[in-house]
Amino acid sequence: MKRICISEFMDPVAVQALTPGFDLRYEPAWVDRRDDLLEVLDGAHALIVRNRTQVDAGLLASAPALRVVGRLGVGLDNIDVDACRQRGIRVIPAAGANARSVAEYVVTTAAVLLRAGYLSSAEVAAGKWPRPKLSEGREALGKTLGLVGFGDIGRQAAALARAFGMEVIAHDPMLPADHPVWAAAGVRCVSFDALLAQSDAVSLHVPLLDATRNLIDAGRLASMKSGAVLINTARGGVVDEAALADALRAEHLGGAALDVFAREPLPVDSPLAGAPNLILTPHIGGVTREANARVSMMIAREVRQSLEELA
C-alpha cells in the first residue's frame, strides 16, 4: 500500500478523501518537527505540504520512494523543483484554487488603505476623536490600481477593482502588449516605471526569483506616487522591508499591507515594527475557509490520480 504523508494543515474532508486505499500519515506539526518528518518519509510515495515545509535535498534524500509532492498553494520556492524533476518526482501546485481569496484581499485592502479610517479603533476607544485627520481618506472610485504581474490572481483582482470604479493598469514581462487578455480584461499594459509613477495603489503578483528579490527597493519606493499604497501578497523577499518602513515613516507612502515577509514569522526586531499606516497579516491572503477547501480537494484528487497511475 502506497504511503502519503501530509506535513501541514489540510482540510479534513480532503484528508478523508485520501484515506481509502492508502497508508495515510497526517501530522500538521511535522512542519516544525523535521526529524520526525524525515523518519516517516522513508517509504513514502507522496508528500503534501503548504509553504513552510522545505522540500530540499536533505528531505529528498530521506524519501527514496517519493514520486509526488502536492503543494497546498501556488508558490514553489519552498520546493527544490529541479531536484524533484531530476528524480522524476511530480510537483503539483494548486493552481488557481485560491486566486479569488487573494484577489479579494488585494482589492478590499487597497480600499481600506486609501480610506485610511480603519486603524483608529485604539484612539477612539481611548476617548480620542481623530475625525479631522481621518476625514481626509480617499475613495477607490477613479483611483488607479497597478498590478505587477497579470496572471490569474491579477486578472481577478482587476475585475473586482473595476467594479469599485477603479482604473487598472498592469505590467507583466511575460505577456506581450498585443496579447488579447489586456483588451478582454479592460486593463492597460504599461511599463514598470510608468506603473509605479501612475498608481494610487500598487499590488505585487510575482514569484521570488533572483530578478525579483528586493524588486521594490528604496529607489522604486521613491518613484511611487506620493500618498500611494503598496500591497504585497506575493513573496516577502520582493520588498525591501527596511526601505518600506522608511518610506512610511517619511510619509511618502499613504500606507502598506504585507501578508508575506522575508522571514516568517516576522522577527520581533523587524524594521517594520511601529511603522505607521501599516497592515501586517500572517501569510493568509490566499487562505479562507472556501479557498482551503478548494485547494485541499484539488491536491487530494491530483495526488490520488498520480499514485493510481503509478500502480
PDB file of C-alpha atoms in Angstrom:
ATOM      1  CA  MET A   1       0.000   0.000   0.000  1.00  0.00           C
ATOM      2  CA  LYS A   2       1.389   3.387  -1.008  1.00  0.00           C
ATOM      3  CA  ARG A   3       2.094   5.864   1.762  1.00  0.00           C
ATOM      4  CA  ILE A   4       1.023   9.535   1.721  1.00  0.00           C
ATOM      5  CA  CYS A   5       2.449  11.978   4.289  1.00  0.00           C
ATOM      6  CA  ILE A   6       0.867  15.351   4.998  1.00  0.00           C
ATOM      7  CA  SER A   7       3.095  17.714   6.983  1.00  0.00           C
ATOM      8  CA  GLU A   8       0.888  20.805   7.276  1.00  0.00           C
ATOM      9  CA  PHE A   9      -2.792  21.592   7.798  1.00  0.00           C
ATOM     10  CA  MET A  10      -5.185  20.211   5.182  1.00  0.00           C
ATOM     11  CA  ASP A  11      -8.969  20.414   5.072  1.00  0.00           C
ATOM     12  CA  PRO A  12     -10.367  17.373   6.938  1.00  0.00           C
ATOM     13  CA  VAL A  13     -12.757  16.440   4.128  1.00  0.00           C
ATOM     14  CA  ALA A  14      -9.847  16.243   1.675  1.00  0.00           C
ATOM     15  CA  VAL A  15      -7.779  14.240   4.156  1.00  0.00           C
ATOM     16  CA  GLN A  16     -10.662  11.785   4.446  1.00  0.00           C
ATOM     17  CA  ALA A  17     -10.855  11.574   0.647  1.00  0.00           C
ATOM     18  CA  LEU A  18      -7.243  10.329   0.575  1.00  0.00           C
ATOM     19  CA  THR A  19      -7.706   7.688   3.251  1.00  0.00           C
ATOM     20  CA  PRO A  20      -9.215   4.764   1.278  1.00  0.00           C
ATOM     21  CA  GLY A  21      -6.554   2.678  -0.431  1.00  0.00           C
ATOM     22  CA  PHE A  22      -3.514   4.444   1.037  1.00  0.00           C
ATOM     23  CA  ASP A  23      -1.357   4.347   4.131  1.00  0.00           C
ATOM     24  CA  LEU A  24      -2.116   7.934   5.122  1.00  0.00           C
ATOM     25  CA  ARG A  25       0.045   9.675   7.721  1.00  0.00           C
ATOM     26  CA  TYR A  26      -1.276  13.132   8.655  1.00  0.00           C
ATOM     27  CA  GLU A  27       0.537  15.267  11.218  1.00  0.00           C
ATOM     28  CA  PRO A  28       0.360  19.053  10.732  1.00  0.00           C
ATOM     29  CA  ALA A  29       3.035  19.525  13.425  1.00  0.00           C
ATOM     30  CA  TRP A  30       5.650  17.762  11.268  1.00  0.00           C
ATOM     31  CA  VAL A  31       6.412  21.120   9.676  1.00  0.00           C
ATOM     32  CA  ASP A  32       8.046  22.065  12.999  1.00  0.00           C
ATOM     33  CA  ARG A  33       9.470  18.588  13.708  1.00  0.00           C
ATOM     34  CA  ARG A  34      11.650  17.970  10.687  1.00  0.00           C
ATOM     35  CA  ASP A  35      13.477  14.957  12.106  1.00  0.00           C
ATOM     36  CA  ASP A  36      10.183  13.170  12.724  1.00  0.00           C
ATOM     37  CA  LEU A  37       9.044  14.003   9.206  1.00  0.00           C
ATOM     38  CA  LEU A  38      12.249  12.694   7.628  1.00  0.00           C
ATOM     39  CA  GLU A  39      11.859   9.463   9.549  1.00  0.00           C
ATOM     40  CA  VAL A  40       8.321   8.776   8.330  1.00  0.00           C
ATOM     41  CA  LEU A  41       9.217   9.736   4.742  1.00  0.00           C
ATOM     42  CA  ASP A  42      11.348   6.617   4.386  1.00  0.00           C
ATOM     43  CA  GLY A  43       8.935   4.564   2.309  1.00  0.00           C
ATOM     44  CA  ALA A  44       6.558   7.425   1.468  1.00  0.00           C
ATOM     45  CA  HIS A  45       5.351   7.758  -2.130  1.00  0.00           C
ATOM     46  CA  ALA A  46       3.672  11.176  -1.770  1.00  0.00           C
ATOM     47  CA  LEU A  47       4.160  14.254   0.395  1.00  0.00           C
ATOM     48  CA  ILE A  48       1.665  17.097   0.750  1.00  0.00           C
ATOM     49  CA  VAL A  49       2.924  20.459   2.090  1.00  0.00           C
ATOM     50  CA  ARG A  50       1.983  24.100   2.361  1.00  0.00           C
ATOM     51  CA  ASN A  51       4.626  26.839   2.225  1.00  0.00           C
ATOM     52  CA  ARG A  52       6.746  26.106   5.309  1.00  0.00           C
ATOM     53  CA  THR A  53       7.934  22.535   4.775  1.00  0.00           C
ATOM     54  CA  GLN A  54      11.278  22.726   2.963  1.00  0.00           C
ATOM     55  CA  VAL A  55      11.348  20.088   0.242  1.00  0.00           C
ATOM     56  CA  ASP A  56      15.099  20.315  -0.223  1.00  0.00           C
ATOM     57  CA  ALA A  57      17.988  17.952  -0.931  1.00  0.00           C
ATOM     58  CA  GLY A  58      18.039  16.640   2.638  1.00  0.00           C
ATOM     59  CA  LEU A  59      14.347  15.807   2.619  1.00  0.00           C
ATOM     60  CA  LEU A  60      14.506  14.176  -0.806  1.00  0.00           C
ATOM     61  CA  ALA A  61      17.453  12.041   0.287  1.00  0.00           C
ATOM     62  CA  SER A  62      15.304  10.724   3.141  1.00  0.00           C
ATOM     63  CA  ALA A  63      12.472   9.779   0.790  1.00  0.00           C
ATOM     64  CA  PRO A  64      13.842   7.361  -1.824  1.00  0.00           C
ATOM     65  CA  ALA A  65      10.359   6.146  -2.819  1.00  0.00           C
ATOM     66  CA  LEU A  66       8.871   9.635  -3.210  1.00  0.00           C
ATOM     67  CA  ARG A  67       7.067  10.171  -6.517  1.00  0.00           C
ATOM     68  CA  VAL A  68       4.639  13.046  -5.882  1.00  0.00           C
ATOM     69  CA  VAL A  69       4.766  16.349  -3.981  1.00  0.00           C
ATOM     70  CA  GLY A  70       1.458  18.172  -3.605  1.00  0.00           C
ATOM     71  CA  ARG A  71       1.591  21.882  -2.726  1.00  0.00           C
ATOM     72  CA  LEU A  72      -1.410  23.332  -0.881  1.00  0.00           C
ATOM     73  CA  GLY A  73      -0.935  26.663  -2.600  1.00  0.00           C
ATOM     74  CA  VAL A  74       0.762  28.106  -5.652  1.00  0.00           C
ATOM     75  CA  GLY A  75       4.299  29.313  -4.894  1.00  0.00           C
ATOM     76  CA  LEU A  76       7.048  26.717  -5.172  1.00  0.00           C
ATOM     77  CA  ASP A  77      10.002  28.487  -3.582  1.00  0.00           C
ATOM     78  CA  ASN A  78       9.998  26.037  -0.651  1.00  0.00           C
ATOM     79  CA  ILE A  79      10.358  23.123  -3.093  1.00  0.00           C
ATOM     80  CA  ASP A  80      13.540  22.244  -4.993  1.00  0.00           C
ATOM     81  CA  VAL A  81      11.702  21.791  -8.266  1.00  0.00           C
ATOM     82  CA  ASP A  82      14.857  20.981 -10.271  1.00  0.00           C
ATOM     83  CA  ALA A  83      15.898  18.247  -7.852  1.00  0.00           C
ATOM     84  CA  CYS A  84      12.379  16.800  -7.978  1.00  0.00           C
ATOM     85  CA  ARG A  85      12.454  16.833 -11.769  1.00  0.00           C
ATOM     86  CA  GLN A  86      15.780  15.018 -11.824  1.00  0.00           C
ATOM     87  CA  ARG A  87      14.329  12.352  -9.547  1.00  0.00           C
ATOM     88  CA  GLY A  88      11.169  12.023 -11.645  1.00  0.00           C
ATOM     89  CA  ILE A  89       9.035  13.395  -8.824  1.00  0.00           C
ATOM     90  CA  ARG A  90       5.880  15.179  -9.947  1.00  0.00           C
ATOM     91  CA  VAL A  91       5.278  18.539  -8.228  1.00  0.00           C
ATOM     92  CA  ILE A  92       1.614  19.568  -8.149  1.00  0.00           C
ATOM     93  CA  PRO A  93       0.641  23.131  -7.158  1.00  0.00           C
ATOM     94  CA  ALA A  94      -2.986  24.098  -6.529  1.00  0.00           C
ATOM     95  CA  ALA A  95      -3.035  26.455  -9.490  1.00  0.00           C
ATOM     96  CA  GLY A  96      -5.930  28.900  -9.391  1.00  0.00           C
ATOM     97  CA  ALA A  97      -7.712  27.395  -6.396  1.00  0.00           C
ATOM     98  CA  ASN A  98      -7.045  30.309  -4.039  1.00  0.00           C
ATOM     99  CA  ALA A  99      -6.891  33.122  -6.605  1.00  0.00           C
ATOM    100  CA  ARG A 100     -10.271  34.573  -5.624  1.00  0.00           C
ATOM    101  CA  SER A 101      -9.274  34.804  -1.966  1.00  0.00           C
ATOM    102  CA  VAL A 102      -6.066  36.669  -2.789  1.00  0.00           C
ATOM    103  CA  ALA A 103      -7.854  38.954  -5.242  1.00  0.00           C
ATOM    104  CA  GLU A 104     -10.457  39.895  -2.609  1.00  0.00           C
ATOM    105  CA  TYR A 105      -7.691  40.554  -0.083  1.00  0.00           C
ATOM    106  CA  VAL A 106      -5.923  42.860  -2.533  1.00  0.00           C
ATOM    107  CA  VAL A 107      -8.888  44.985  -3.542  1.00  0.00           C
ATOM    108  CA  THR A 108     -10.525  45.284  -0.132  1.00  0.00           C
ATOM    109  CA  THR A 109      -7.171  46.102   1.476  1.00  0.00           C
ATOM    110  CA  ALA A 110      -6.464  48.739  -1.166  1.00  0.00           C
ATOM    111  CA  ALA A 111      -9.797  50.360  -0.322  1.00  0.00           C
ATOM    112  CA  VAL A 112      -9.046  50.218   3.418  1.00  0.00           C
ATOM    113  CA  LEU A 113      -5.603  51.797   2.973  1.00  0.00           C
ATOM    114  CA  LEU A 114      -6.890  54.533   0.690  1.00  0.00           C
ATOM    115  CA  ARG A 115      -9.722  55.393   3.075  1.00  0.00           C
ATOM    116  CA  ALA A 116      -7.236  55.417   5.997  1.00  0.00           C
ATOM    117  CA  GLY A 117     -10.041  55.393   8.544  1.00  0.00           C
ATOM    118  CA  TYR A 118      -9.963  51.845   9.827  1.00  0.00           C
ATOM    119  CA  LEU A 119      -6.843  51.952  12.003  1.00  0.00           C
ATOM    120  CA  SER A 120      -8.243  54.293  14.653  1.00  0.00           C
ATOM    121  CA  SER A 121     -10.018  51.839  16.965  1.00  0.00           C
ATOM    122  CA  ALA A 122      -7.494  52.198  19.808  1.00  0.00           C
ATOM    123  CA  GLU A 123      -7.656  56.002  19.673  1.00  0.00           C
ATOM    124  CA  VAL A 124     -11.468  56.120  19.589  1.00  0.00           C
ATOM    125  CA  ALA A 125     -11.719  53.571  22.410  1.00  0.00           C
ATOM    126  CA  ALA A 126      -9.313  55.725  24.454  1.00  0.00           C
ATOM    127  CA  GLY A 127     -11.653  58.704  24.177  1.00  0.00           C
ATOM    128  CA  LYS A 128      -9.892  60.483  21.349  1.00  0.00           C
ATOM    129  CA  TRP A 129     -11.748  61.759  18.311  1.00  0.00           C
ATOM    130  CA  PRO A 130      -9.378  61.961  15.280  1.00  0.00           C
ATOM    131  CA  ARG A 131     -12.211  62.956  12.947  1.00  0.00           C
ATOM    132  CA  PRO A 132     -10.453  65.865  11.153  1.00  0.00           C
ATOM    133  CA  LYS A 133      -7.419  63.730  10.246  1.00  0.00           C
ATOM    134  CA  LEU A 134      -9.480  60.734   9.176  1.00  0.00           C
ATOM    135  CA  SER A 135     -11.848  62.851   7.102  1.00  0.00           C
ATOM    136  CA  GLU A 136      -9.053  63.117   4.528  1.00  0.00           C
ATOM    137  CA  GLY A 137      -9.497  59.490   3.401  1.00  0.00           C
ATOM    138  CA  ARG A 138      -9.842  58.742  -0.294  1.00  0.00           C
ATOM    139  CA  GLU A 139     -12.469  56.825  -2.256  1.00  0.00           C
ATOM    140  CA  ALA A 140     -11.467  53.941  -4.509  1.00  0.00           C
ATOM    141  CA  LEU A 141     -13.644  55.381  -7.266  1.00  0.00           C
ATOM    142  CA  GLY A 142     -11.471  56.864 -10.001  1.00  0.00           C
ATOM    143  CA  LYS A 143      -8.193  55.742  -8.446  1.00  0.00           C
ATOM    144  CA  THR A 144      -5.628  53.675 -10.344  1.00  0.00           C
ATOM    145  CA  LEU A 145      -4.653  50.178  -9.250  1.00  0.00           C
ATOM    146  CA  GLY A 146      -1.330  48.971 -10.641  1.00  0.00           C
ATOM    147  CA  LEU A 147      -0.758  45.229 -10.795  1.00  0.00           C
ATOM    148  CA  VAL A 148       2.820  43.987 -11.050  1.00  0.00           C
ATOM    149  CA  GLY A 149       2.189  40.605 -12.662  1.00  0.00           C
ATOM    150  CA  PHE A 150      -1.010  39.763 -14.512  1.00  0.00           C
ATOM    151  CA  GLY A 151      -1.707  36.080 -14.016  1.00  0.00           C
ATOM    152  CA  ASP A 152      -4.896  34.556 -12.638  1.00  0.00           C
ATOM    153  CA  ILE A 153      -4.809  36.482  -9.341  1.00  0.00           C
ATOM    154  CA  GLY A 154      -4.057  39.771 -11.063  1.00  0.00           C
ATOM    155  CA  ARG A 155      -6.873  39.278 -13.532  1.00  0.00           C
ATOM    156  CA  GLN A 156      -9.415  38.506 -10.813  1.00  0.00           C
ATOM    157  CA  ALA A 157      -8.200  41.486  -8.788  1.00  0.00           C
ATOM    158  CA  ALA A 158      -8.603  43.671 -11.871  1.00  0.00           C
ATOM    159  CA  ALA A 159     -12.239  42.610 -12.290  1.00  0.00           C
ATOM    160  CA  LEU A 160     -13.027  43.353  -8.646  1.00  0.00           C
ATOM    161  CA  ALA A 161     -11.230  46.698  -8.752  1.00  0.00           C
ATOM    162  CA  ARG A 162     -13.107  47.779 -11.858  1.00  0.00           C
ATOM    163  CA  ALA A 163     -16.359  47.014 -10.003  1.00  0.00           C
ATOM    164  CA  PHE A 164     -15.161  49.573  -7.432  1.00  0.00           C
ATOM    165  CA  GLY A 165     -14.782  52.073 -10.253  1.00  0.00           C
ATOM    166  CA  MET A 166     -11.000  51.923 -10.306  1.00  0.00           C
ATOM    167  CA  GLU A 167      -8.855  52.172 -13.404  1.00  0.00           C
ATOM    168  CA  VAL A 168      -6.480  49.219 -13.659  1.00  0.00           C
ATOM    169  CA  ILE A 169      -3.040  49.147 -15.244  1.00  0.00           C
ATOM    170  CA  ALA A 170      -0.594  46.268 -15.162  1.00  0.00           C
ATOM    171  CA  HIS A 171       2.940  45.245 -16.040  1.00  0.00           C
ATOM    172  CA  ASP A 172       3.892  41.689 -16.919  1.00  0.00           C
ATOM    173  CA  PRO A 173       7.022  40.985 -18.992  1.00  0.00           C
ATOM    174  CA  MET A 174       5.667  37.537 -19.815  1.00  0.00           C
ATOM    175  CA  LEU A 175       2.662  38.977 -21.665  1.00  0.00           C
ATOM    176  CA  PRO A 176       3.220  40.898 -24.933  1.00  0.00           C
ATOM    177  CA  ALA A 177       1.447  44.225 -25.246  1.00  0.00           C
ATOM    178  CA  ASP A 178      -0.747  42.883 -28.066  1.00  0.00           C
ATOM    179  CA  HIS A 179      -1.955  39.851 -26.099  1.00  0.00           C
ATOM    180  CA  PRO A 180      -5.785  39.670 -26.222  1.00  0.00           C
ATOM    181  CA  VAL A 181      -6.053  39.336 -22.428  1.00  0.00           C
ATOM    182  CA  TRP A 182      -5.410  43.072 -21.970  1.00  0.00           C
ATOM    183  CA  ALA A 183      -8.424  44.145 -24.021  1.00  0.00           C
ATOM    184  CA  ALA A 184     -10.590  41.359 -22.603  1.00  0.00           C
ATOM    185  CA  ALA A 185      -9.827  42.488 -19.043  1.00  0.00           C
ATOM    186  CA  GLY A 186     -10.108  46.199 -19.793  1.00  0.00           C
ATOM    187  CA  VAL A 187      -6.607  46.734 -18.417  1.00  0.00           C
ATOM    188  CA  ARG A 188      -3.834  48.904 -19.848  1.00  0.00           C
ATOM    189  CA  CYS A 189      -0.416  47.314 -20.294  1.00  0.00           C
ATOM    190  CA  VAL A 190       2.297  49.749 -19.162  1.00  0.00           C
ATOM    191  CA  SER A 191       5.984  49.736 -18.303  1.00  0.00           C
ATOM    192  CA  PHE A 192       7.054  49.038 -14.739  1.00  0.00           C
ATOM    193  CA  ASP A 193       8.282  52.591 -14.253  1.00  0.00           C
ATOM    194  CA  ALA A 194       5.032  54.044 -15.589  1.00  0.00           C
ATOM    195  CA  LEU A 195       3.002  51.789 -13.300  1.00  0.00           C
ATOM    196  CA  LEU A 196       4.847  52.969 -10.199  1.00  0.00           C
ATOM    197  CA  ALA A 197       4.515  56.614 -11.200  1.00  0.00           C
ATOM    198  CA  GLN A 198       0.797  56.479 -12.052  1.00  0.00           C
ATOM    199  CA  SER A 199      -0.741  54.106  -9.499  1.00  0.00           C
ATOM    200  CA  ASP A 200      -2.610  55.133  -6.361  1.00  0.00           C
ATOM    201  CA  ALA A 201      -2.324  51.523  -5.195  1.00  0.00           C
ATOM    202  CA  VAL A 202       0.322  49.008  -6.257  1.00  0.00           C
ATOM    203  CA  SER A 203      -0.165  45.267  -5.761  1.00  0.00           C
ATOM    204  CA  LEU A 204       2.579  42.700  -6.319  1.00  0.00           C
ATOM    205  CA  HIS A 205       1.965  39.356  -8.015  1.00  0.00           C
ATOM    206  CA  VAL A 206       5.377  37.958  -8.920  1.00  0.00           C
ATOM    207  CA  PRO A 207       7.393  34.909  -7.813  1.00  0.00           C
ATOM    208  CA  LEU A 208      10.562  35.287  -5.761  1.00  0.00           C
ATOM    209  CA  LEU A 209      13.468  34.923  -8.176  1.00  0.00           C
ATOM    210  CA  ASP A 210      16.903  36.491  -8.363  1.00  0.00           C
ATOM    211  CA  ALA A 211      15.388  39.083 -10.709  1.00  0.00           C
ATOM    212  CA  THR A 212      12.563  39.967  -8.304  1.00  0.00           C
ATOM    213  CA  ARG A 213      14.399  39.933  -4.967  1.00  0.00           C
ATOM    214  CA  ASN A 214      14.060  43.443  -3.489  1.00  0.00           C
ATOM    215  CA  LEU A 215      12.240  44.459  -6.650  1.00  0.00           C
ATOM    216  CA  ILE A 216      10.587  47.173  -4.575  1.00  0.00           C
ATOM    217  CA  ASP A 217      13.632  48.886  -3.075  1.00  0.00           C
ATOM    218  CA  ALA A 218      14.271  52.406  -1.815  1.00  0.00           C
ATOM    219  CA  GLY A 219      14.631  53.798  -5.328  1.00  0.00           C
ATOM    220  CA  ARG A 220      11.403  52.296  -6.605  1.00  0.00           C
ATOM    221  CA  LEU A 221       9.512  53.310  -3.461  1.00  0.00           C
ATOM    222  CA  ALA A 222      10.702  56.874  -4.052  1.00  0.00           C
ATOM    223  CA  SER A 223       9.426  56.704  -7.631  1.00  0.00           C
ATOM    224  CA  MET A 224       5.918  55.807  -6.496  1.00  0.00           C
ATOM    225  CA  LYS A 225       3.222  58.449  -6.477  1.00  0.00           C
ATOM    226  CA  SER A 226       3.180  60.468  -3.256  1.00  0.00           C
ATOM    227  CA  GLY A 227       0.496  59.061  -0.960  1.00  0.00           C
ATOM    228  CA  ALA A 228       0.227  55.774  -2.895  1.00  0.00           C
ATOM    229  CA  VAL A 229      -0.296  52.493  -1.040  1.00  0.00           C
ATOM    230  CA  LEU A 230       1.531  49.199  -1.511  1.00  0.00           C
ATOM    231  CA  ILE A 231       0.175  45.661  -1.095  1.00  0.00           C
ATOM    232  CA  ASN A 232       2.295  42.514  -1.167  1.00  0.00           C
ATOM    233  CA  THR A 233       0.642  39.097  -1.153  1.00  0.00           C
ATOM    234  CA  ALA A 234       3.324  37.534  -3.370  1.00  0.00           C
ATOM    235  CA  ARG A 235       6.603  36.736  -1.597  1.00  0.00           C
ATOM    236  CA  GLY A 236       8.322  38.633   1.184  1.00  0.00           C
ATOM    237  CA  GLY A 237      11.704  38.962  -0.448  1.00  0.00           C
ATOM    238  CA  VAL A 238      10.187  41.033  -3.249  1.00  0.00           C
ATOM    239  CA  VAL A 239      10.031  44.089  -0.964  1.00  0.00           C
ATOM    240  CA  ASP A 240      12.936  45.703   0.896  1.00  0.00           C
ATOM    241  CA  GLU A 241      11.224  45.832   4.287  1.00  0.00           C
ATOM    242  CA  ALA A 242      13.601  48.397   5.835  1.00  0.00           C
ATOM    243  CA  ALA A 243      13.161  50.720   2.871  1.00  0.00           C
ATOM    244  CA  LEU A 244       9.381  50.349   3.076  1.00  0.00           C
ATOM    245  CA  ALA A 245       9.411  51.220   6.776  1.00  0.00           C
ATOM    246  CA  ASP A 246      11.454  54.338   5.969  1.00  0.00           C
ATOM    247  CA  ALA A 247       9.015  55.368   3.209  1.00  0.00           C
ATOM    248  CA  LEU A 248       6.069  55.015   5.597  1.00  0.00           C
ATOM    249  CA  ARG A 249       7.755  56.965   8.381  1.00  0.00           C
ATOM    250  CA  ALA A 250       8.693  59.712   5.915  1.00  0.00           C
ATOM    251  CA  GLU A 251       5.005  59.818   4.868  1.00  0.00           C
ATOM    252  CA  HIS A 252       5.928  59.382   1.217  1.00  0.00           C
ATOM    253  CA  LEU A 253       3.552  56.407   1.057  1.00  0.00           C
ATOM    254  CA  GLY A 254      -0.004  56.611   2.322  1.00  0.00           C
ATOM    255  CA  GLY A 255       0.094  53.083   3.683  1.00  0.00           C
ATOM    256  CA  ALA A 256       1.051  49.496   3.023  1.00  0.00           C
ATOM    257  CA  ALA A 257      -0.166  45.966   3.676  1.00  0.00           C
ATOM    258  CA  LEU A 258       2.187  42.988   3.827  1.00  0.00           C
ATOM    259  CA  ASP A 259       0.961  39.420   4.004  1.00  0.00           C
ATOM    260  CA  VAL A 260       4.391  37.899   3.327  1.00  0.00           C
ATOM    261  CA  PHE A 261       7.842  38.585   4.716  1.00  0.00           C
ATOM    262  CA  ALA A 262      11.484  37.837   4.023  1.00  0.00           C
ATOM    263  CA  ARG A 263      11.479  35.802   7.244  1.00  0.00           C
ATOM    264  CA  GLU A 264       8.347  34.125   8.537  1.00  0.00           C
ATOM    265  CA  PRO A 265       7.269  34.510  11.296  1.00  0.00           C
ATOM    266  CA  LEU A 266       8.303  38.162  11.235  1.00  0.00           C
ATOM    267  CA  PRO A 267      11.179  38.764  13.712  1.00  0.00           C
ATOM    268  CA  VAL A 268      10.307  40.941  16.703  1.00  0.00           C
ATOM    269  CA  ASP A 269      13.165  43.297  15.820  1.00  0.00           C
ATOM    270  CA  SER A 270      11.906  43.850  12.268  1.00  0.00           C
ATOM    271  CA  PRO A 271      12.294  47.420  10.954  1.00  0.00           C
ATOM    272  CA  LEU A 272       8.575  47.255  10.177  1.00  0.00           C
ATOM    273  CA  ALA A 273       7.696  47.283  13.884  1.00  0.00           C
ATOM    274  CA  GLY A 274       5.899  50.502  14.728  1.00  0.00           C
ATOM    275  CA  ALA A 275       5.787  51.825  11.163  1.00  0.00           C
ATOM    276  CA  PRO A 276       2.640  53.937  10.626  1.00  0.00           C
ATOM    277  CA  ASN A 277      -0.310  53.090   8.370  1.00  0.00           C
ATOM    278  CA  LEU A 278       0.855  49.509   8.036  1.00  0.00           C
ATOM    279  CA  ILE A 279      -1.277  46.352   7.999  1.00  0.00           C
ATOM    280  CA  LEU A 280       0.555  43.083   8.693  1.00  0.00           C
ATOM    281  CA  THR A 281      -1.093  39.681   8.242  1.00  0.00           C
ATOM    282  CA  PRO A 282       0.488  36.213   8.682  1.00  0.00           C
ATOM    283  CA  HIS A 283       0.562  34.870   5.098  1.00  0.00           C
ATOM    284  CA  ILE A 284      -3.194  34.325   4.901  1.00  0.00           C
ATOM    285  CA  GLY A 285      -4.060  36.234   1.738  1.00  0.00           C
ATOM    286  CA  GLY A 286      -4.990  33.034  -0.061  1.00  0.00           C
ATOM    287  CA  VAL A 287      -6.304  31.179   2.987  1.00  0.00           C
ATOM    288  CA  THR A 288     -10.038  31.305   3.641  1.00  0.00           C
ATOM    289  CA  ARG A 289     -12.436  28.509   4.541  1.00  0.00           C
ATOM    290  CA  GLU A 290     -13.589  28.319   0.948  1.00  0.00           C
ATOM    291  CA  ALA A 291     -10.117  28.511  -0.588  1.00  0.00           C
ATOM    292  CA  ASN A 292      -8.702  25.934   1.803  1.00  0.00           C
ATOM    293  CA  ALA A 293     -11.468  23.502   0.868  1.00  0.00           C
ATOM    294  CA  ARG A 294     -10.843  24.073  -2.866  1.00  0.00           C
ATOM    295  CA  VAL A 295      -7.059  23.849  -2.579  1.00  0.00           C
ATOM    296  CA  SER A 296      -7.150  20.755  -0.395  1.00  0.00           C
ATOM    297  CA  MET A 297      -9.602  18.840  -2.539  1.00  0.00           C
ATOM    298  CA  MET A 298      -7.762  19.741  -5.744  1.00  0.00           C
ATOM    299  CA  ILE A 299      -4.489  18.402  -4.339  1.00  0.00           C
ATOM    300  CA  ALA A 300      -6.199  15.313  -2.891  1.00  0.00           C
ATOM    301  CA  ARG A 301      -7.635  14.445  -6.311  1.00  0.00           C
ATOM    302  CA  GLU A 302      -4.378  15.124  -8.168  1.00  0.00           C
ATOM    303  CA  VAL A 303      -2.220  13.178  -5.710  1.00  0.00           C
ATOM    304  CA  ARG A 304      -4.615  10.218  -5.717  1.00  0.00           C
ATOM    305  CA  GLN A 305      -4.717  10.157  -9.510  1.00  0.00           C
ATOM    306  CA  SER A 306      -0.918  10.386  -9.784  1.00  0.00           C
ATOM    307  CA  LEU A 307      -0.361   7.495  -7.363  1.00  0.00           C
ATOM    308  CA  GLU A 308      -3.020   5.359  -9.034  1.00  0.00           C
ATOM    309  CA  GLU A 309      -1.294   5.900 -12.390  1.00  0.00           C
ATOM    310  CA  LEU A 310       1.910   4.524 -10.853  1.00  0.00           C
ATOM    311  CA  ALA A 311       0.197   1.255  -9.897  1.00  0.00           C
TER     312      ALA A 311
END
